[in-house]
PDB file of C-alpha atoms in Angstrom:
ATOM      1  CA  ASN A   1     -10.185  -6.216  13.189  1.00  0.00           C
ATOM      2  CA  PHE A   2      -7.766  -4.856  10.622  1.00  0.00           C
ATOM      3  CA  ASP A   3      -5.754  -8.162  10.273  1.00  0.00           C
ATOM      4  CA  LEU A   4      -5.005  -9.169   6.752  1.00  0.00           C
ATOM      5  CA  ASP A   5      -2.742 -12.210   7.562  1.00  0.00           C
ATOM      6  CA  VAL A   6      -0.007 -10.609   5.347  1.00  0.00           C
ATOM      7  CA  THR A   7       2.377  -7.675   5.972  1.00  0.00           C
ATOM      8  CA  VAL A   8       0.795  -4.512   4.547  1.00  0.00           C
ATOM      9  CA  GLU A   9       3.462  -2.806   2.402  1.00  0.00           C
ATOM     10  CA  ALA A  10       1.216  -0.075   1.048  1.00  0.00           C
ATOM     11  CA  LEU A  11      -1.845   1.515   2.357  1.00  0.00           C
ATOM     12  CA  ILE A  12      -3.761   3.723  -0.105  1.00  0.00           C
ATOM     13  CA  PHE A  13      -6.849   5.852   0.262  1.00  0.00           C
ATOM     14  CA  ILE A  14      -8.772   5.888  -3.089  1.00  0.00           C
ATOM     15  CA  ALA A  15     -12.045   7.885  -3.274  1.00  0.00           C
ATOM     16  CA  SER A  16     -13.751   6.639  -0.052  1.00  0.00           C
ATOM     17  CA  GLY A  17     -12.089   3.267  -0.012  1.00  0.00           C
ATOM     18  CA  LEU A  18      -8.946   1.925   1.758  1.00  0.00           C
ATOM     19  CA  VAL A  19      -6.624  -0.404  -0.178  1.00  0.00           C
ATOM     20  CA  ALA A  20      -3.871  -2.491   1.399  1.00  0.00           C
ATOM     21  CA  LEU A  21      -1.158  -4.092  -0.947  1.00  0.00           C
ATOM     22  CA  ASN A  22       1.430  -6.682  -0.279  1.00  0.00           C
ATOM     23  CA  SER A  23       4.183  -7.528  -2.783  1.00  0.00           C
ATOM     24  CA  SER A  24       3.309 -11.253  -2.667  1.00  0.00           C
ATOM     25  CA  GLY A  25       0.146 -10.389  -4.630  1.00  0.00           C
ATOM     26  CA  VAL A  26      -2.371  -9.722  -1.924  1.00  0.00           C
ATOM     27  CA  ILE A  27      -4.997  -6.863  -2.556  1.00  0.00           C
ATOM     28  CA  GLY A  28      -7.192  -5.994   0.278  1.00  0.00           C
ATOM     29  CA  VAL A  29     -10.090  -3.564   0.203  1.00  0.00           C
ATOM     30  CA  TRP A  30     -11.842  -2.540   3.498  1.00  0.00           C
ATOM     31  CA  ASN A  31     -15.568  -2.768   3.423  1.00  0.00           C
ATOM     32  CA  THR A  32     -16.946  -0.324   5.713  1.00  0.00           C
ATOM     33  CA  MET A  33     -20.413  -1.749   5.650  1.00  0.00           C
ATOM     34  CA  THR A  34     -19.322  -5.282   6.880  1.00  0.00           C
ATOM     35  CA  GLN A  35     -16.150  -3.949   8.603  1.00  0.00           C
ATOM     36  CA  THR A  36     -14.263  -6.705   6.801  1.00  0.00           C
ATOM     37  CA  TRP A  37     -11.380  -6.957   4.266  1.00  0.00           C
ATOM     38  CA  LYS A  38     -12.145  -8.286   0.831  1.00  0.00           C
ATOM     39  CA  LEU A  39      -9.134  -9.925  -0.491  1.00  0.00           C
ATOM     40  CA  GLN A  40      -7.908 -10.988  -3.904  1.00  0.00           C
ATOM     41  CA  HIS A  41      -4.747 -12.749  -4.694  1.00  0.00           C
ATOM     42  CA  VAL A  42      -2.864 -11.935  -8.018  1.00  0.00           C
ATOM     43  CA  GLN A  43       0.726 -12.619  -9.124  1.00  0.00           C
ATOM     44  CA  PRO A  44       3.435 -10.804  -7.119  1.00  0.00           C
ATOM     45  CA  ILE A  45       3.055  -7.063  -7.304  1.00  0.00           C
ATOM     46  CA  THR A  46       5.915  -5.037  -8.634  1.00  0.00           C
ATOM     47  CA  SER A  47       4.349  -1.653  -9.221  1.00  0.00           C
ATOM     48  CA  TYR A  48       1.216   0.239  -8.731  1.00  0.00           C
ATOM     49  CA  ASP A  49      -0.252   3.763  -9.364  1.00  0.00           C
ATOM     50  CA  VAL A  50      -3.529   5.503  -8.754  1.00  0.00           C
ATOM     51  CA  ALA A  51      -5.344   7.677 -11.149  1.00  0.00           C
ATOM     52  CA  GLY A  52      -8.643   9.205 -10.002  1.00  0.00           C
ATOM     53  CA  CYS A  53     -10.536   6.344  -8.491  1.00  0.00           C
ATOM     54  CA  MET A  54      -8.680   3.669 -10.383  1.00  0.00           C
ATOM     55  CA  LEU A  55      -6.016   1.526  -9.044  1.00  0.00           C
ATOM     56  CA  PHE A  56      -3.475  -0.024 -11.544  1.00  0.00           C
ATOM     57  CA  ILE A  57      -1.236  -2.884 -10.553  1.00  0.00           C
ATOM     58  CA  GLY A  58       1.799  -4.184 -12.322  1.00  0.00           C
ATOM     59  CA  CYS A  59       2.608  -7.790 -11.597  1.00  0.00           C
ATOM     60  CA  ALA A  60       5.516 -10.202 -12.064  1.00  0.00           C
ATOM     61  CA  ASP A  61       3.628 -12.087 -14.694  1.00  0.00           C
ATOM     62  CA  GLY A  62       3.757  -9.244 -17.193  1.00  0.00           C
ATOM     63  CA  CYS A  63       0.270  -8.184 -16.695  1.00  0.00           C
ATOM     64  CA  ILE A  64      -1.530  -4.964 -15.478  1.00  0.00           C
ATOM     65  CA  TYR A  65      -4.686  -5.363 -13.374  1.00  0.00           C
ATOM     66  CA  CYS A  66      -6.998  -2.590 -12.411  1.00  0.00           C
ATOM     67  CA  VAL A  67      -9.519  -2.028  -9.640  1.00  0.00           C
ATOM     68  CA  ASP A  68     -12.329   0.435 -10.044  1.00  0.00           C
ATOM     69  CA  MET A  69     -12.885   2.058  -6.648  1.00  0.00           C
ATOM     70  CA  ALA A  70     -15.818   4.240  -7.756  1.00  0.00           C
ATOM     71  CA  LYS A  71     -18.142   1.618  -6.714  1.00  0.00           C
ATOM     72  CA  PHE A  72     -17.335  -1.095  -4.290  1.00  0.00           C
ATOM     73  CA  PRO A  73     -15.683  -3.553  -6.742  1.00  0.00           C
ATOM     74  CA  LEU A  74     -17.396  -6.928  -6.088  1.00  0.00           C
ATOM     75  CA  ARG A  75     -18.105  -9.667  -8.579  1.00  0.00           C
ATOM     76  CA  MET A  76     -21.786 -10.491  -8.810  1.00  0.00           C
ATOM     77  CA  LYS A  77     -21.450 -14.255  -9.071  1.00  0.00           C
ATOM     78  CA  ASP A  78     -19.449 -14.950  -5.859  1.00  0.00           C
ATOM     79  CA  ASN A  79     -19.127 -11.579  -4.065  1.00  0.00           C
ATOM     80  CA  ASP A  80     -15.362 -11.619  -4.459  1.00  0.00           C
ATOM     81  CA  LEU A  81     -13.235  -8.541  -5.076  1.00  0.00           C
ATOM     82  CA  LEU A  82     -13.359  -7.596  -8.722  1.00  0.00           C
ATOM     83  CA  VAL A  83      -9.686  -7.187 -10.133  1.00  0.00           C
ATOM     84  CA  SER A  84      -9.746  -6.907 -13.908  1.00  0.00           C
ATOM     85  CA  GLN A  85      -6.894  -7.806 -16.162  1.00  0.00           C
ATOM     86  CA  LEU A  86      -6.108  -4.670 -18.306  1.00  0.00           C
ATOM     87  CA  TYR A  87      -3.023  -5.716 -20.207  1.00  0.00           C
ATOM     88  CA  CYS A  88      -0.670  -8.636 -20.661  1.00  0.00           C
ATOM     89  CA  ASP A  89       2.712  -8.450 -22.251  1.00  0.00           C
ATOM     90  CA  PRO A  90       3.163 -10.849 -25.179  1.00  0.00           C
ATOM     91  CA  GLU A  91       6.606 -11.695 -23.807  1.00  0.00           C
ATOM     92  CA  ARG A  92       5.224 -12.604 -20.471  1.00  0.00           C
ATOM     93  CA  GLY A  93       6.126 -16.224 -20.534  1.00  0.00           C
ATOM     94  CA  LYS A  94       9.831 -15.101 -20.613  1.00  0.00           C
ATOM     95  CA  GLY A  95      10.060 -13.669 -17.153  1.00  0.00           C
ATOM     96  CA  VAL A  96       8.944 -10.150 -18.070  1.00  0.00           C
ATOM     97  CA  SER A  97       7.639  -8.168 -15.204  1.00  0.00           C
ATOM     98  CA  ILE A  98       5.749  -4.721 -15.073  1.00  0.00           C
ATOM     99  CA  THR A  99       8.343  -2.820 -12.949  1.00  0.00           C
ATOM    100  CA  ALA A 100       6.844   0.618 -13.226  1.00  0.00           C
ATOM    101  CA  ILE A 101       3.517   2.186 -13.875  1.00  0.00           C
ATOM    102  CA  SER A 102       2.873   5.955 -14.464  1.00  0.00           C
ATOM    103  CA  VAL A 103      -0.809   6.877 -15.177  1.00  0.00           C
ATOM    104  CA  TYR A 104      -1.794  10.415 -16.207  1.00  0.00           C
ATOM    105  CA  MET A 105      -5.539  11.367 -16.669  1.00  0.00           C
TER     106      MET A 105
END
C-alpha cells in the first residue's frame, strides 16, 4: 500500500531510498523492510534539492532541514523519521521563507 494520505508532489529516488514530498510539509520515506512509509511533518516545504545521499528541504519558517539517506534515517528514541534542522534564518519570525536551494558537492 503506497497511500500517504496526502497528495505526493515530488517523488525522488535517493541512493536506494524512495522519498515523497508534499508542499504542506509532509516528508515520507519508504521502508522496504517493513513495506511502510515513515512520515515526518515539518513546516510547509517551499524548496528542496538533493546532493549525493542528502535531501535538503527549505521551509516556509525560514529553516533548512536535511535527511541523510545513506542510512535509513530513524531516531533511536521513538523510531520516527530523522529530519535534522541544518539552518534557521535570523529573520524567520518576519515571514521569511527559503524559496530556493542549490547544493553543489
